[in-house]
Coordinates of C-alpha atoms in Angstrom, one line a residue:
X1 CA 3.5 -4.9 6.6
X2 CA 6.5 -2.1 6.2
X3 CA 3.2 0.6 5.3
X4 CA 1.4 -0.9 8.5
X5 CA 4.4 0.0 10.9
X6 CA 4.9 3.4 9.7
X7 CA 1.2 4.2 10.5
X8 CA 1.6 2.8 14.0
X9 CA 3.9 5.9 14.6
X10 CA 3.9 8.8 12.0
X11 CA 0.9 8.2 9.7
X12 CA 0.1 10.8 7.1
X13 CA -2.8 11.4 4.7
X14 CA -1.1 9.5 1.8
X15 CA -0.5 6.5 3.8
X16 CA -3.6 6.1 5.3
X17 CA -5.1 7.0 1.5
X18 CA -2.2 4.2 0.4
X19 CA -2.9 1.7 3.4
X20 CA -6.7 2.1 2.3
X21 CA -6.4 1.5 -1.3
X22 CA -4.1 -1.6 -0.8
X23 CA -6.7 -3.2 1.4
X24 CA -9.3 -2.5 -0.9
X25 CA -6.9 -4.3 -4.0
X26 CA -6.4 -7.5 -1.0
X27 CA -9.8 -7.9 -0.8
X28 CA -10.9 -7.3 -4.3
X29 CA -7.7 -10.4 -5.1
X30 CA -9.4 -12.3 -2.4
X31 CA -13.2 -12.0 -4.3
X32 CA -11.5 -13.2 -7.4
X33 CA -9.8 -16.4 -6.3
X34 CA -12.7 -17.5 -4.3
X35 CA -15.0 -16.9 -7.1
X36 CA -12.9 -19.1 -9.8
X37 CA -12.4 -21.7 -7.5
X38 CA -15.9 -21.9 -6.2
X39 CA -17.1 -21.3 -9.9
X40 CA -13.8 -21.5 -12.1
X41 CA -14.6 -18.0 -13.2
X42 CA -13.0 -14.6 -12.1
X43 CA -15.5 -11.3 -11.2
X44 CA -13.0 -9.1 -13.4
X45 CA -13.6 -6.8 -10.6
X46 CA -10.0 -6.4 -9.6
X47 CA -7.9 -3.3 -12.1
X48 CA -5.5 -6.4 -13.0
X49 CA -8.2 -8.5 -14.6
X50 CA -10.3 -5.3 -15.7
X51 CA -7.0 -4.1 -18.0
X52 CA -6.9 -7.7 -19.2
X53 CA -10.5 -8.5 -20.1
X54 CA -10.3 -5.3 -21.9
X55 CA -6.8 -5.9 -24.1
X56 CA -8.7 -9.0 -25.3
X57 CA -12.0 -7.0 -25.6
X58 CA -10.4 -4.2 -27.8
X59 CA -8.2 -7.2 -29.7
X60 CA -10.4 -9.0 -31.1
X61 CA -12.4 -5.8 -31.7
X62 CA -9.6 -4.4 -34.1
X63 CA -9.5 -7.8 -36.3
X64 CA -12.7 -8.1 -36.4
X65 CA -14.0 -3.7 -37.1
X66 CA -10.9 -1.8 -37.5
X67 CA -12.6 1.7 -38.0
X68 CA -14.7 1.3 -34.5
X69 CA -11.5 0.1 -33.0
X70 CA -9.7 3.3 -33.8
X71 CA -13.1 5.8 -33.2
X72 CA -12.6 4.3 -29.7
X73 CA -9.1 5.0 -29.4
X74 CA -10.0 8.9 -30.8
X75 CA -12.7 9.2 -28.0
X76 CA -9.8 7.4 -24.8
X77 CA -7.9 10.1 -26.3
X78 CA -10.4 12.9 -26.5
X79 CA -11.7 11.9 -22.8
X80 CA -7.5 12.0 -21.5
X81 CA -7.9 16.3 -22.8
X82 CA -10.9 16.7 -21.5
X83 CA -9.7 15.8 -17.9
X84 CA -6.7 17.2 -18.4
X85 CA -8.9 20.1 -19.1
X86 CA -11.2 20.2 -16.3
X87 CA -7.8 19.4 -13.9
X88 CA -6.4 22.7 -15.1
X89 CA -9.3 24.6 -14.6
X90 CA -10.2 26.9 -12.0
X91 CA -13.7 26.8 -11.4
X92 CA -13.6 22.8 -11.3
X93 CA -10.6 22.2 -8.5
X94 CA -14.3 20.8 -6.3
X95 CA -14.0 17.9 -8.0
X96 CA -10.0 17.9 -8.8
X97 CA -9.3 14.4 -7.3
X98 CA -12.3 12.7 -9.1
X99 CA -11.7 14.1 -12.6
X100 CA -7.3 12.9 -11.6
X101 CA -9.2 9.7 -11.1
X102 CA -11.2 9.5 -14.4
X103 CA -7.5 11.0 -16.1
X104 CA -5.4 7.6 -14.7
X105 CA -8.8 5.6 -15.6
X106 CA -8.2 6.7 -19.4
X107 CA -4.7 7.1 -20.0
X108 CA -4.9 3.3 -18.5
X109 CA -7.1 2.1 -21.6
X110 CA -4.8 4.5 -23.9
X111 CA -1.4 2.5 -22.4
X112 CA -3.6 -0.9 -23.1
X113 CA -5.0 0.4 -26.8
X114 CA -1.4 1.2 -27.9
X115 CA 0.1 -1.8 -26.8
X116 CA -2.6 -3.2 -28.5
X117 CA -1.7 -1.5 -31.9
X118 CA 2.1 -1.8 -31.6
X119 CA 1.7 -5.8 -30.7
X120 CA 0.1 -6.2 -34.1
X121 CA 2.6 -4.1 -35.8
X122 CA 5.1 -6.1 -34.1
X123 CA 3.4 -9.5 -35.3
X124 CA 3.1 -8.1 -39.0
X125 CA 6.8 -7.4 -39.0
X126 CA 7.9 -10.5 -37.9
X127 CA 5.9 -12.4 -40.6

């Protein structure tokens, strides 16, 4: 609501982008809840559900195939390094926003995978 009021009086490009992002997330949330209400399953389109799904998938992978989990973790780190490099490359400035979006995507995956490893270490230490 506060964002809407500011948009009415003194809009900035960032506010418009934030409002659009918020609208998209709200729409995704409604679609997720509608799907769950009608069919009993989520669509896994909303970022929160995607992250939860990825967490479960990677946890299962770590338990069933630790080597593959570590390979994927390495790939995620390499993707982060690649996108950081592209962001700093003056020749790639036309794709700057796209590269920043992809960097954030891979950083989120790294954060989830790191938390899985920490959770497993914590569980092991508690035994």
